[in-house]
């Protein structure tokens, strides 16, 4: 364990000098790691030393400050350290009786999260593996709530023969919504895809017309706080009251964008969000907690509990405490509340706000800096921490190909790491900043690297 701590610290200390991209390919990693399963074990220290040596060059520097692909947070020192302790303590955070401190830490951190995200105080919550499972948890509660109102007990009777639930969503939703819908037995065909406007938002008249088409059916309306490419926010103050008129359940995907609520500068983006019925977000993105860390919040604790709670003769419940098994889909589980608790204490309210503001500033600086380079074009100037640029083919023929080539060339330099996307029919390079480590110096190095790679 001391060797592992040494290697971990060395990895973190050298993030500034080592390439951000992987430097070895899969076949070499397979060659090194793909030993035959041995009959005899090897000493623990050898296992660790060889593991570290074998993965060398195959670890992407997403923990460092020049990684801007997907939406990936780094990890705060206290959150990493708390994560190490979580493994050492090895609590089964299923119930309070199997890990009292783990249960209380979740209880406390859950309340903190609601405060910092501006969510209703009486909402229930679950610490899950990520936003994907937060969607599944929230939509399970929605399913219970909507069907119970029609005298259908979905936990007992299942989905077959149940009143059909409409699911209305803008066409820019994250695909994890679709999978949650699949897992819960709705089927993706039950999603009605509504056209969003040019800023990626669901127009009020479109939602109203869609709901009115079949206004007696139970419905879930999916809204977004931070769309994956441009960070767009739906207008909660106008859309949620429309959904309410039709007694629809409103679920918000706020995987990273919900964190705007923690910043006085950006809180206006999420105005009215507290009117929704459920919210999903991540700890491992903008809060900079290590993976796996997501949070589900539900404004109807009874529906939440009814959809998740389970009893077995060998479990010991104490009605005066919060048993996690009543609120999340896992049975045995990691005590993942510790690292969230640590991150929130390390940052405090003002630290979280500063993190949100700083990342957003850096995103704007990077996009603006790239925009000044010859042959580069800004497609979306960041409002929060997400922006888009592309690179123009000098011959004026294939900007999409040129954009993908430049992305690959930047990644190849090892100086910075970006990913691509298709947006409004164009290939684009995504700029997503959500790591506490990203500094002014990282911004400068990144723009330099893009400048060099795009001038080739
Ligand atoms: C990342 C993301 C998700 C999925 O979250 P995971 O933590 O990867 O499960 C869902 N929605 C949006 C908008 C995201 O950015």
mmCIF file of C-alpha atoms and ligand atoms in Angstrom, residues 71 129-133 135 174 176-177 224-228 253-256 281-282 284-285 291 293-294, ligand 1:
data_model
loop_
_atom_site.group_PDB
_atom_site.id
_atom_site.type_symbol
_atom_site.label_atom_id
_atom_site.label_comp_id
_atom_site.label_asym_id
_atom_site.label_seq_id
_atom_site.Cartn_x
_atom_site.Cartn_y
_atom_site.Cartn_z
ATOM 1 C CA UNK A 71 -17.042 15.956 -19.751
ATOM 2 C CA UNK A 129 -22.384 5.323 -9.640
ATOM 3 C CA UNK A 130 -23.008 8.185 -12.066
ATOM 4 C CA UNK A 131 -25.621 10.239 -13.804
ATOM 5 C CA UNK A 132 -26.671 7.209 -15.857
ATOM 6 C CA UNK A 133 -27.835 5.399 -12.731
ATOM 7 C CA UNK A 135 -31.520 8.781 -14.308
ATOM 8 C CA UNK A 174 -27.957 12.655 -23.580
ATOM 9 C CA UNK A 176 -27.966 7.867 -20.959
ATOM 10 C CA UNK A 177 -31.632 8.914 -20.775
ATOM 11 C CA UNK A 224 -31.748 19.564 -19.517
ATOM 12 C CA UNK A 225 -29.470 21.674 -17.370
ATOM 13 C CA UNK A 226 -26.325 21.643 -19.480
ATOM 14 C CA UNK A 227 -26.517 19.944 -22.855
ATOM 15 C CA UNK A 228 -23.446 17.858 -23.665
ATOM 16 C CA UNK A 253 -30.543 15.902 -16.598
ATOM 17 C CA UNK A 254 -28.002 18.132 -14.905
ATOM 18 C CA UNK A 255 -24.974 15.845 -15.083
ATOM 19 C CA UNK A 256 -22.597 18.777 -14.969
ATOM 20 C CA UNK A 281 -26.166 14.999 -11.530
ATOM 21 C CA UNK A 282 -22.598 13.838 -11.093
ATOM 22 C CA UNK A 284 -17.223 12.852 -10.759
ATOM 23 C CA UNK A 285 -17.631 15.621 -13.306
ATOM 24 C CA UNK A 291 -15.292 8.064 -10.419
ATOM 25 C CA UNK A 293 -20.017 9.240 -8.153
ATOM 26 C CA UNK A 294 -23.466 10.404 -9.198
HETATM 27 C C1 LIG B 1 -21.942 12.547 -18.593
HETATM 28 C C2 LIG B 1 -23.378 12.831 -18.831
HETATM 29 C C3 LIG B 1 -24.361 11.877 -18.541
HETATM 30 C C4 LIG B 1 -24.004 10.493 -18.063
HETATM 31 O O1 LIG B 1 -23.384 10.571 -16.809
HETATM 32 P P1 LIG B 1 -22.437 9.410 -16.258
HETATM 33 O O2 LIG B 1 -21.904 9.994 -15.011
HETATM 34 O O3 LIG B 1 -21.390 9.212 -17.297
HETATM 35 O O4 LIG B 1 -23.273 8.201 -16.042
HETATM 36 C C5 LIG B 1 -25.685 12.232 -18.702
HETATM 37 N N1 LIG B 1 -26.031 13.441 -19.154
HETATM 38 C C6 LIG B 1 -25.110 14.385 -19.472
HETATM 39 C C7 LIG B 1 -25.572 15.730 -19.972
HETATM 40 C C8 LIG B 1 -23.754 14.117 -19.323
HETATM 41 O O5 LIG B 1 -22.843 15.039 -19.608
#
